[in-house]
Amino acid sequence: ELFERAKKLCLQKKYYADTLKLNMEIAIQYAGLGDFQKSIRMLEQNITNAKKEGDEITWAHGMDNLSNVYFEMQDFEKSLKYQIPLLQSTYIQSSTYLKGAILQHLADTYLHLDDLKNAQTFLDSAFVFITKFNSKDWLFECHKTQYNIYKKSGKYKEALLHHEQFINLKDSVF
């Protein structure tokens, strides 16, 4: 409700860039409440408007959020459809942190599609960027994904090593 009121004020004052950002937050809230279709409609509209306005940052966040909504709905193919173009974004490319996060998301999505080869390829790249940034929460996600790749591959000894890593990181992060 607060975001809706803020959005109305932004529209009255003609702060359209802020309206896009608020719409993004509102859409995420709808997804969190389980109204995925409303969230998808809002995010698609935001992506279109951000692209028209040349707002690459809002476009990238919208694409990532839309990918995450489809992931939560377990529609992994559609999740990829919105995640893959982010690799070409200059905004994403300019940030070690964001690039690592996108690569980890891709690895996790391919894992859910049982495409272990692509999952491993993207995860290897994610580890490189996330290690440079030294983000414990993303390292946790990488080790968890690596554990699951090894587990699905029947490489239980390697899986156990990464399980221990993500449990240690979980204890230190959360």
Short mmCIF file of N, CA and C in Angstrom, two decimals:
data_model
loop_
_atom_site.label_atom_id
_atom_site.label_comp_id
_atom_site.label_asym_id
_atom_site.label_seq_id
_atom_site.Cartn_x
_atom_site.Cartn_y
_atom_site.Cartn_z
N GLU A 1 0.82 -1.19 0.00
CA GLU A 1 0.00 0.00 0.00
C GLU A 1 0.87 1.26 0.00
N LEU A 2 1.94 1.22 0.78
CA LEU A 2 2.84 2.36 0.84
C LEU A 2 3.49 2.62 -0.52
N PHE A 3 3.90 1.56 -1.21
CA PHE A 3 4.50 1.70 -2.54
C PHE A 3 3.48 2.26 -3.53
N GLU A 4 2.24 1.83 -3.41
CA GLU A 4 1.18 2.33 -4.31
C GLU A 4 0.98 3.84 -4.11
N ARG A 5 0.97 4.29 -2.87
CA ARG A 5 0.82 5.73 -2.60
C ARG A 5 2.03 6.50 -3.13
N ALA A 6 3.21 5.95 -2.92
CA ALA A 6 4.42 6.61 -3.42
C ALA A 6 4.40 6.70 -4.94
N LYS A 7 3.92 5.64 -5.57
CA LYS A 7 3.83 5.63 -7.04
C LYS A 7 2.89 6.75 -7.52
N LYS A 8 1.74 6.90 -6.87
CA LYS A 8 0.79 7.95 -7.26
C LYS A 8 1.41 9.33 -7.12
N LEU A 9 2.16 9.55 -6.04
CA LEU A 9 2.83 10.84 -5.86
C LEU A 9 3.87 11.09 -6.94
N CYS A 10 4.61 10.05 -7.30
CA CYS A 10 5.62 10.19 -8.36
C CYS A 10 4.97 10.53 -9.69
N LEU A 11 3.84 9.91 -9.96
CA LEU A 11 3.12 10.21 -11.21
C LEU A 11 2.62 11.65 -11.21
N GLN A 12 2.08 12.10 -10.06
CA GLN A 12 1.60 13.48 -9.97
C GLN A 12 2.74 14.48 -10.20
N LYS A 13 3.92 14.19 -9.67
CA LYS A 13 5.06 15.08 -9.78
C LYS A 13 5.87 14.84 -11.06
N LYS A 14 5.45 13.86 -11.84
CA LYS A 14 6.10 13.49 -13.11
C LYS A 14 7.53 13.00 -12.92
N TYR A 15 7.74 12.24 -11.84
CA TYR A 15 9.03 11.58 -11.59
C TYR A 15 8.93 10.16 -12.15
N TYR A 16 8.98 10.07 -13.48
CA TYR A 16 8.69 8.79 -14.12
C TYR A 16 9.73 7.72 -13.86
N ALA A 17 10.98 8.10 -13.73
CA ALA A 17 12.02 7.11 -13.43
C ALA A 17 11.76 6.47 -12.06
N ASP A 18 11.35 7.29 -11.11
CA ASP A 18 11.03 6.76 -9.78
C ASP A 18 9.81 5.85 -9.83
N THR A 19 8.88 6.16 -10.72
CA THR A 19 7.69 5.33 -10.88
C THR A 19 8.09 3.94 -11.33
N LEU A 20 9.04 3.85 -12.26
CA LEU A 20 9.51 2.53 -12.71
C LEU A 20 10.10 1.74 -11.55
N LYS A 21 10.90 2.41 -10.74
CA LYS A 21 11.52 1.73 -9.59
C LYS A 21 10.47 1.27 -8.58
N LEU A 22 9.49 2.11 -8.33
CA LEU A 22 8.42 1.73 -7.40
C LEU A 22 7.58 0.58 -7.97
N ASN A 23 7.31 0.63 -9.27
CA ASN A 23 6.58 -0.47 -9.90
C ASN A 23 7.31 -1.79 -9.72
N MET A 24 8.63 -1.74 -9.79
CA MET A 24 9.44 -2.94 -9.61
C MET A 24 9.23 -3.49 -8.20
N GLU A 25 9.27 -2.62 -7.22
CA GLU A 25 9.06 -3.05 -5.83
C GLU A 25 7.66 -3.61 -5.62
N ILE A 26 6.68 -2.96 -6.23
CA ILE A 26 5.30 -3.44 -6.11
C ILE A 26 5.17 -4.83 -6.75
N ALA A 27 5.76 -5.00 -7.90
CA ALA A 27 5.71 -6.29 -8.60
C ALA A 27 6.35 -7.40 -7.76
N ILE A 28 7.47 -7.08 -7.12
CA ILE A 28 8.14 -8.07 -6.27
C ILE A 28 7.24 -8.44 -5.09
N GLN A 29 6.55 -7.45 -4.55
CA GLN A 29 5.64 -7.72 -3.43
C GLN A 29 4.51 -8.64 -3.86
N TYR A 30 3.97 -8.41 -5.06
CA TYR A 30 2.91 -9.30 -5.56
C TYR A 30 3.42 -10.73 -5.71
N ALA A 31 4.63 -10.89 -6.21
CA ALA A 31 5.20 -12.24 -6.33
C ALA A 31 5.34 -12.88 -4.95
N GLY A 32 5.79 -12.09 -3.99
CA GLY A 32 5.93 -12.60 -2.63
C GLY A 32 4.61 -13.03 -2.01
N LEU A 33 3.54 -12.40 -2.47
CA LEU A 33 2.21 -12.75 -1.97
C LEU A 33 1.58 -13.89 -2.79
N GLY A 34 2.30 -14.35 -3.80
CA GLY A 34 1.80 -15.47 -4.60
C GLY A 34 0.99 -15.07 -5.81
N ASP A 35 0.84 -13.76 -6.05
CA ASP A 35 0.11 -13.30 -7.24
C ASP A 35 1.12 -13.14 -8.38
N PHE A 36 1.56 -14.29 -8.89
CA PHE A 36 2.63 -14.30 -9.89
C PHE A 36 2.20 -13.64 -11.20
N GLN A 37 0.96 -13.83 -11.60
CA GLN A 37 0.52 -13.27 -12.89
C GLN A 37 0.52 -11.74 -12.86
N LYS A 38 0.07 -11.18 -11.77
CA LYS A 38 0.09 -9.71 -11.65
C LYS A 38 1.54 -9.21 -11.61
N SER A 39 2.38 -9.93 -10.90
CA SER A 39 3.80 -9.58 -10.84
C SER A 39 4.42 -9.62 -12.23
N ILE A 40 4.14 -10.67 -12.98
CA ILE A 40 4.69 -10.82 -14.33
C ILE A 40 4.23 -9.68 -15.23
N ARG A 41 2.94 -9.36 -15.19
CA ARG A 41 2.42 -8.27 -16.02
C ARG A 41 3.13 -6.95 -15.69
N MET A 42 3.28 -6.66 -14.41
CA MET A 42 3.93 -5.41 -14.01
C MET A 42 5.40 -5.39 -14.43
N LEU A 43 6.08 -6.52 -14.23
CA LEU A 43 7.50 -6.56 -14.59
C LEU A 43 7.68 -6.44 -16.10
N GLU A 44 6.84 -7.11 -16.88
CA GLU A 44 6.94 -6.99 -18.34
C GLU A 44 6.71 -5.55 -18.78
N GLN A 45 5.73 -4.91 -18.19
CA GLN A 45 5.46 -3.51 -18.52
C GLN A 45 6.65 -2.63 -18.14
N ASN A 46 7.22 -2.87 -16.97
CA ASN A 46 8.38 -2.10 -16.52
C ASN A 46 9.57 -2.29 -17.46
N ILE A 47 9.81 -3.52 -17.86
CA ILE A 47 10.93 -3.82 -18.77
C ILE A 47 10.75 -3.06 -20.08
N THR A 48 9.54 -3.08 -20.61
CA THR A 48 9.25 -2.37 -21.86
C THR A 48 9.47 -0.87 -21.69
N ASN A 49 8.96 -0.32 -20.60
CA ASN A 49 9.10 1.13 -20.36
C ASN A 49 10.55 1.52 -20.10
N ALA A 50 11.27 0.70 -19.35
CA ALA A 50 12.68 1.00 -19.07
C ALA A 50 13.49 0.99 -20.36
N LYS A 51 13.18 0.04 -21.22
CA LYS A 51 13.89 -0.05 -22.51
C LYS A 51 13.60 1.19 -23.36
N LYS A 52 12.32 1.62 -23.39
CA LYS A 52 11.94 2.83 -24.14
C LYS A 52 12.66 4.05 -23.61
N GLU A 53 12.80 4.12 -22.28
CA GLU A 53 13.45 5.27 -21.64
C GLU A 53 14.98 5.20 -21.69
N GLY A 54 15.51 4.06 -22.14
CA GLY A 54 16.96 3.89 -22.16
C GLY A 54 17.56 3.69 -20.78
N ASP A 55 16.75 3.19 -19.87
CA ASP A 55 17.17 2.98 -18.48
C ASP A 55 17.64 1.53 -18.33
N GLU A 56 18.92 1.31 -18.62
CA GLU A 56 19.45 -0.05 -18.62
C GLU A 56 19.46 -0.68 -17.23
N ILE A 57 19.67 0.12 -16.21
CA ILE A 57 19.71 -0.41 -14.84
C ILE A 57 18.35 -0.97 -14.45
N THR A 58 17.30 -0.19 -14.65
CA THR A 58 15.96 -0.66 -14.33
C THR A 58 15.57 -1.84 -15.22
N TRP A 59 15.96 -1.79 -16.50
CA TRP A 59 15.70 -2.91 -17.42
C TRP A 59 16.36 -4.18 -16.88
N ALA A 60 17.63 -4.09 -16.47
CA ALA A 60 18.35 -5.26 -15.98
C ALA A 60 17.72 -5.81 -14.70
N HIS A 61 17.35 -4.92 -13.80
CA HIS A 61 16.71 -5.38 -12.56
C HIS A 61 15.35 -6.03 -12.86
N GLY A 62 14.64 -5.46 -13.82
CA GLY A 62 13.35 -6.04 -14.22
C GLY A 62 13.52 -7.42 -14.83
N MET A 63 14.50 -7.56 -15.70
CA MET A 63 14.76 -8.86 -16.32
C MET A 63 15.15 -9.90 -15.27
N ASP A 64 15.99 -9.49 -14.34
CA ASP A 64 16.42 -10.41 -13.28
C ASP A 64 15.23 -10.79 -12.39
N ASN A 65 14.44 -9.81 -12.02
CA ASN A 65 13.27 -10.09 -11.19
C ASN A 65 12.26 -10.99 -11.90
N LEU A 66 12.04 -10.73 -13.19
CA LEU A 66 11.11 -11.57 -13.94
C LEU A 66 11.64 -13.00 -14.05
N SER A 67 12.92 -13.12 -14.25
CA SER A 67 13.54 -14.45 -14.27
C SER A 67 13.33 -15.15 -12.93
N ASN A 68 13.51 -14.41 -11.85
CA ASN A 68 13.32 -14.99 -10.51
C ASN A 68 11.88 -15.42 -10.26
N VAL A 69 10.92 -14.64 -10.76
CA VAL A 69 9.51 -15.01 -10.60
C VAL A 69 9.24 -16.32 -11.33
N TYR A 70 9.72 -16.42 -12.57
CA TYR A 70 9.51 -17.67 -13.31
C TYR A 70 10.24 -18.84 -12.64
N PHE A 71 11.41 -18.58 -12.06
CA PHE A 71 12.13 -19.63 -11.34
C PHE A 71 11.28 -20.11 -10.16
N GLU A 72 10.71 -19.18 -9.41
CA GLU A 72 9.87 -19.54 -8.26
C GLU A 72 8.65 -20.34 -8.71
N MET A 73 8.16 -20.06 -9.91
CA MET A 73 7.03 -20.80 -10.45
C MET A 73 7.48 -22.15 -11.04
N GLN A 74 8.77 -22.40 -11.01
CA GLN A 74 9.40 -23.60 -11.56
C GLN A 74 9.24 -23.69 -13.08
N ASP A 75 9.16 -22.54 -13.73
CA ASP A 75 9.17 -22.48 -15.19
C ASP A 75 10.59 -22.06 -15.58
N PHE A 76 11.48 -23.04 -15.56
CA PHE A 76 12.91 -22.77 -15.70
C PHE A 76 13.29 -22.31 -17.10
N GLU A 77 12.58 -22.78 -18.12
CA GLU A 77 12.85 -22.32 -19.49
C GLU A 77 12.59 -20.83 -19.62
N LYS A 78 11.47 -20.37 -19.08
CA LYS A 78 11.17 -18.93 -19.15
C LYS A 78 12.13 -18.14 -18.27
N SER A 79 12.54 -18.73 -17.17
CA SER A 79 13.53 -18.07 -16.32
C SER A 79 14.80 -17.79 -17.12
N LEU A 80 15.25 -18.79 -17.87
CA LEU A 80 16.45 -18.62 -18.72
C LEU A 80 16.25 -17.54 -19.77
N LYS A 81 15.04 -17.49 -20.33
CA LYS A 81 14.73 -16.51 -21.38
C LYS A 81 15.02 -15.08 -20.92
N TYR A 82 14.81 -14.82 -19.65
CA TYR A 82 15.04 -13.47 -19.13
C TYR A 82 16.41 -13.31 -18.49
N GLN A 83 17.04 -14.40 -18.11
CA GLN A 83 18.34 -14.33 -17.46
C GLN A 83 19.49 -14.20 -18.47
N ILE A 84 19.43 -14.96 -19.56
CA ILE A 84 20.53 -15.00 -20.53
C ILE A 84 20.85 -13.63 -21.14
N PRO A 85 19.85 -12.83 -21.55
CA PRO A 85 20.19 -11.52 -22.13
C PRO A 85 20.95 -10.60 -21.18
N LEU A 86 20.85 -10.85 -19.89
CA LEU A 86 21.56 -10.01 -18.93
C LEU A 86 23.08 -10.11 -19.08
N LEU A 87 23.56 -11.22 -19.63
CA LEU A 87 25.00 -11.36 -19.81
C LEU A 87 25.57 -10.34 -20.80
N GLN A 88 24.70 -9.80 -21.66
CA GLN A 88 25.13 -8.79 -22.64
C GLN A 88 24.99 -7.36 -22.12
N SER A 89 24.39 -7.20 -20.98
CA SER A 89 24.14 -5.87 -20.43
C SER A 89 25.46 -5.21 -19.98
N THR A 90 25.69 -3.98 -20.42
CA THR A 90 26.90 -3.27 -19.99
C THR A 90 26.84 -2.99 -18.48
N TYR A 91 25.64 -2.79 -17.96
CA TYR A 91 25.47 -2.59 -16.52
C TYR A 91 25.94 -3.82 -15.76
N ILE A 92 25.52 -4.99 -16.18
CA ILE A 92 25.92 -6.24 -15.52
C ILE A 92 27.42 -6.48 -15.73
N GLN A 93 27.89 -6.25 -16.94
CA GLN A 93 29.30 -6.47 -17.26
C GLN A 93 30.22 -5.57 -16.44
N SER A 94 29.72 -4.41 -16.02
CA SER A 94 30.55 -3.46 -15.29
C SER A 94 30.70 -3.82 -13.81
N SER A 95 30.00 -4.84 -13.35
CA SER A 95 30.01 -5.18 -11.93
C SER A 95 30.39 -6.64 -11.72
N THR A 96 31.51 -6.86 -11.05
CA THR A 96 31.92 -8.22 -10.71
C THR A 96 30.84 -8.91 -9.90
N TYR A 97 30.28 -8.20 -8.96
CA TYR A 97 29.25 -8.75 -8.08
C TYR A 97 28.02 -9.20 -8.87
N LEU A 98 27.49 -8.30 -9.71
CA LEU A 98 26.28 -8.62 -10.47
C LEU A 98 26.53 -9.73 -11.48
N LYS A 99 27.67 -9.68 -12.13
CA LYS A 99 27.98 -10.72 -13.12
C LYS A 99 28.06 -12.09 -12.43
N GLY A 100 28.71 -12.14 -11.29
CA GLY A 100 28.79 -13.39 -10.54
C GLY A 100 27.42 -13.89 -10.13
N ALA A 101 26.56 -12.97 -9.69
CA ALA A 101 25.21 -13.34 -9.28
C ALA A 101 24.40 -13.90 -10.44
N ILE A 102 24.48 -13.25 -11.60
CA ILE A 102 23.75 -13.73 -12.79
C ILE A 102 24.26 -15.10 -13.20
N LEU A 103 25.58 -15.27 -13.21
CA LEU A 103 26.15 -16.57 -13.58
C LEU A 103 25.72 -17.67 -12.62
N GLN A 104 25.66 -17.35 -11.33
CA GLN A 104 25.20 -18.35 -10.35
C GLN A 104 23.74 -18.68 -10.58
N HIS A 105 22.92 -17.68 -10.86
CA HIS A 105 21.50 -17.93 -11.15
C HIS A 105 21.36 -18.85 -12.36
N LEU A 106 22.15 -18.58 -13.39
CA LEU A 106 22.09 -19.42 -14.59
C LEU A 106 22.49 -20.86 -14.26
N ALA A 107 23.54 -21.02 -13.46
CA ALA A 107 23.97 -22.36 -13.07
C ALA A 107 22.85 -23.08 -12.33
N ASP A 108 22.22 -22.40 -11.41
CA ASP A 108 21.15 -23.01 -10.63
C ASP A 108 19.95 -23.36 -11.51
N THR A 109 19.65 -22.50 -12.47
CA THR A 109 18.53 -22.77 -13.37
C THR A 109 18.82 -23.98 -14.25
N TYR A 110 20.03 -24.04 -14.81
CA TYR A 110 20.39 -25.22 -15.62
C TYR A 110 20.39 -26.49 -14.77
N LEU A 111 20.80 -26.37 -13.52
CA LEU A 111 20.75 -27.52 -12.61
C LEU A 111 19.33 -28.04 -12.49
N HIS A 112 18.37 -27.14 -12.32
CA HIS A 112 16.97 -27.55 -12.21
C HIS A 112 16.43 -28.14 -13.51
N LEU A 113 17.05 -27.82 -14.62
CA LEU A 113 16.67 -28.41 -15.91
C LEU A 113 17.44 -29.71 -16.17
N ASP A 114 18.25 -30.14 -15.20
CA ASP A 114 19.11 -31.34 -15.32
C ASP A 114 20.12 -31.23 -16.46
N ASP A 115 20.47 -30.00 -16.82
CA ASP A 115 21.53 -29.77 -17.81
C ASP A 115 22.80 -29.49 -17.02
N LEU A 116 23.42 -30.57 -16.58
CA LEU A 116 24.57 -30.45 -15.66
C LEU A 116 25.79 -29.84 -16.34
N LYS A 117 25.94 -30.05 -17.64
CA LYS A 117 27.09 -29.48 -18.35
C LYS A 117 27.02 -27.95 -18.34
N ASN A 118 25.89 -27.39 -18.72
CA ASN A 118 25.74 -25.93 -18.69
C ASN A 118 25.77 -25.40 -17.26
N ALA A 119 25.16 -26.14 -16.35
CA ALA A 119 25.18 -25.72 -14.94
C ALA A 119 26.62 -25.58 -14.47
N GLN A 120 27.46 -26.57 -14.78
CA GLN A 120 28.85 -26.53 -14.34
C GLN A 120 29.62 -25.41 -15.02
N THR A 121 29.37 -25.21 -16.31
CA THR A 121 30.07 -24.15 -17.05
C THR A 121 29.78 -22.78 -16.44
N PHE A 122 28.51 -22.49 -16.19
CA PHE A 122 28.16 -21.19 -15.61
C PHE A 122 28.63 -21.08 -14.17
N LEU A 123 28.59 -22.19 -13.44
CA LEU A 123 29.04 -22.14 -12.05
C LEU A 123 30.54 -21.90 -11.96
N ASP A 124 31.32 -22.52 -12.84
CA ASP A 124 32.76 -22.27 -12.86
C ASP A 124 33.05 -20.79 -13.03
N SER A 125 32.33 -20.15 -13.95
CA SER A 125 32.51 -18.70 -14.16
C SER A 125 32.04 -17.91 -12.96
N ALA A 126 30.92 -18.32 -12.37
CA ALA A 126 30.40 -17.61 -11.19
C ALA A 126 31.41 -17.65 -10.05
N PHE A 127 32.02 -18.81 -9.83
CA PHE A 127 33.02 -18.93 -8.76
C PHE A 127 34.15 -17.91 -8.96
N VAL A 128 34.58 -17.71 -10.20
CA VAL A 128 35.67 -16.78 -10.49
C VAL A 128 35.29 -15.36 -10.04
N PHE A 129 34.11 -14.91 -10.46
CA PHE A 129 33.70 -13.54 -10.16
C PHE A 129 33.36 -13.37 -8.67
N ILE A 130 32.68 -14.34 -8.12
CA ILE A 130 32.25 -14.22 -6.72
C ILE A 130 33.44 -14.32 -5.77
N THR A 131 34.42 -15.11 -6.14
CA THR A 131 35.63 -15.20 -5.32
C THR A 131 36.38 -13.87 -5.34
N LYS A 132 36.42 -13.21 -6.51
CA LYS A 132 37.06 -11.89 -6.60
C LYS A 132 36.37 -10.89 -5.67
N PHE A 133 35.06 -10.96 -5.62
CA PHE A 133 34.29 -10.03 -4.81
C PHE A 133 34.27 -10.45 -3.35
N ASN A 134 34.51 -11.75 -3.10
CA ASN A 134 34.53 -12.34 -1.77
C ASN A 134 33.19 -12.13 -1.03
N SER A 135 32.12 -12.45 -1.73
CA SER A 135 30.78 -12.34 -1.17
C SER A 135 30.40 -13.67 -0.55
N LYS A 136 30.32 -13.72 0.78
CA LYS A 136 30.04 -14.98 1.46
C LYS A 136 28.66 -15.53 1.12
N ASP A 137 27.68 -14.65 0.98
CA ASP A 137 26.35 -15.16 0.67
C ASP A 137 26.30 -15.79 -0.72
N TRP A 138 27.02 -15.20 -1.70
CA TRP A 138 27.06 -15.79 -3.04
C TRP A 138 27.97 -17.01 -3.09
N LEU A 139 29.03 -17.01 -2.29
CA LEU A 139 29.87 -18.22 -2.21
C LEU A 139 29.05 -19.38 -1.63
N PHE A 140 28.22 -19.08 -0.64
CA PHE A 140 27.31 -20.08 -0.10
C PHE A 140 26.45 -20.67 -1.21
N GLU A 141 25.85 -19.80 -2.03
CA GLU A 141 24.99 -20.27 -3.13
C GLU A 141 25.77 -21.10 -4.13
N CYS A 142 26.99 -20.68 -4.44
CA CYS A 142 27.83 -21.42 -5.40
C CYS A 142 28.17 -22.82 -4.86
N HIS A 143 28.57 -22.89 -3.62
CA HIS A 143 28.92 -24.20 -3.05
C HIS A 143 27.69 -25.10 -2.95
N LYS A 144 26.54 -24.51 -2.66
CA LYS A 144 25.31 -25.29 -2.60
C LYS A 144 24.97 -25.84 -3.99
N THR A 145 25.10 -25.01 -5.01
CA THR A 145 24.84 -25.46 -6.38
C THR A 145 25.86 -26.51 -6.79
N GLN A 146 27.13 -26.31 -6.44
CA GLN A 146 28.16 -27.29 -6.79
C GLN A 146 27.88 -28.63 -6.12
N TYR A 147 27.47 -28.56 -4.87
CA TYR A 147 27.09 -29.78 -4.14
C TYR A 147 26.00 -30.54 -4.91
N ASN A 148 24.98 -29.82 -5.34
CA ASN A 148 23.86 -30.46 -6.04
C ASN A 148 24.27 -31.00 -7.41
N ILE A 149 25.17 -30.31 -8.11
CA ILE A 149 25.65 -30.81 -9.40
C ILE A 149 26.40 -32.12 -9.17
N TYR A 150 27.32 -32.12 -8.21
CA TYR A 150 28.07 -33.35 -7.94
C TYR A 150 27.16 -34.48 -7.47
N LYS A 151 26.21 -34.14 -6.64
CA LYS A 151 25.27 -35.15 -6.14
C LYS A 151 24.49 -35.78 -7.30
N LYS A 152 23.97 -34.94 -8.20
CA LYS A 152 23.22 -35.46 -9.35
C LYS A 152 24.12 -36.24 -10.31
N SER A 153 25.42 -35.92 -10.30
CA SER A 153 26.38 -36.61 -11.17
C SER A 153 26.89 -37.91 -10.55
N GLY A 154 26.52 -38.16 -9.30
CA GLY A 154 26.99 -39.35 -8.61
C GLY A 154 28.40 -39.21 -8.06
N LYS A 155 28.90 -37.98 -7.99
CA LYS A 155 30.25 -37.72 -7.45
C LYS A 155 30.09 -37.33 -5.98
N TYR A 156 29.83 -38.32 -5.16
CA TYR A 156 29.45 -38.06 -3.77
C TYR A 156 30.58 -37.53 -2.90
N LYS A 157 31.81 -37.96 -3.18
CA LYS A 157 32.95 -37.46 -2.40
C LYS A 157 33.12 -35.96 -2.62
N GLU A 158 33.07 -35.53 -3.90
CA GLU A 158 33.18 -34.11 -4.21
C GLU A 158 31.99 -33.34 -3.66
N ALA A 159 30.81 -33.97 -3.74
CA ALA A 159 29.59 -33.33 -3.22
C ALA A 159 29.74 -33.05 -1.73
N LEU A 160 30.27 -34.01 -1.01
CA LEU A 160 30.44 -33.85 0.44
C LEU A 160 31.35 -32.67 0.78
N LEU A 161 32.41 -32.49 0.00
CA LEU A 161 33.32 -31.36 0.25
C LEU A 161 32.59 -30.02 0.10
N HIS A 162 31.78 -29.91 -0.93
CA HIS A 162 31.05 -28.64 -1.14
C HIS A 162 29.90 -28.49 -0.15
N HIS A 163 29.35 -29.60 0.29
CA HIS A 163 28.32 -29.54 1.33
C HIS A 163 28.92 -28.95 2.61
N GLU A 164 30.10 -29.42 2.96
CA GLU A 164 30.78 -28.88 4.14
C GLU A 164 31.06 -27.39 3.97
N GLN A 165 31.47 -27.00 2.75
CA GLN A 165 31.76 -25.58 2.49
C GLN A 165 30.52 -24.72 2.67
N PHE A 166 29.39 -25.17 2.07
CA PHE A 166 28.21 -24.30 2.17
C PHE A 166 27.61 -24.33 3.57
N ILE A 167 27.78 -25.40 4.31
CA ILE A 167 27.31 -25.42 5.70
C ILE A 167 28.16 -24.45 6.55
N ASN A 168 29.48 -24.47 6.35
CA ASN A 168 30.34 -23.53 7.07
C ASN A 168 30.01 -22.08 6.74
N LEU A 169 29.77 -21.82 5.44
CA LEU A 169 29.40 -20.46 5.04
C LEU A 169 28.02 -20.07 5.58
N LYS A 170 27.11 -21.04 5.57
CA LYS A 170 25.76 -20.77 6.11
C LYS A 170 25.85 -20.33 7.57
N ASP A 171 26.69 -21.03 8.34
CA ASP A 171 26.85 -20.69 9.74
C ASP A 171 27.46 -19.29 9.92
N SER A 172 28.34 -18.88 8.99
CA SER A 172 29.00 -17.59 9.14
C SER A 172 28.17 -16.44 8.55
N VAL A 173 27.28 -16.74 7.60
CA VAL A 173 26.50 -15.69 6.95
C VAL A 173 25.14 -15.52 7.60
N PHE A 174 24.50 -16.63 7.86
CA PHE A 174 23.12 -16.55 8.36
C PHE A 174 23.13 -16.83 9.83
#
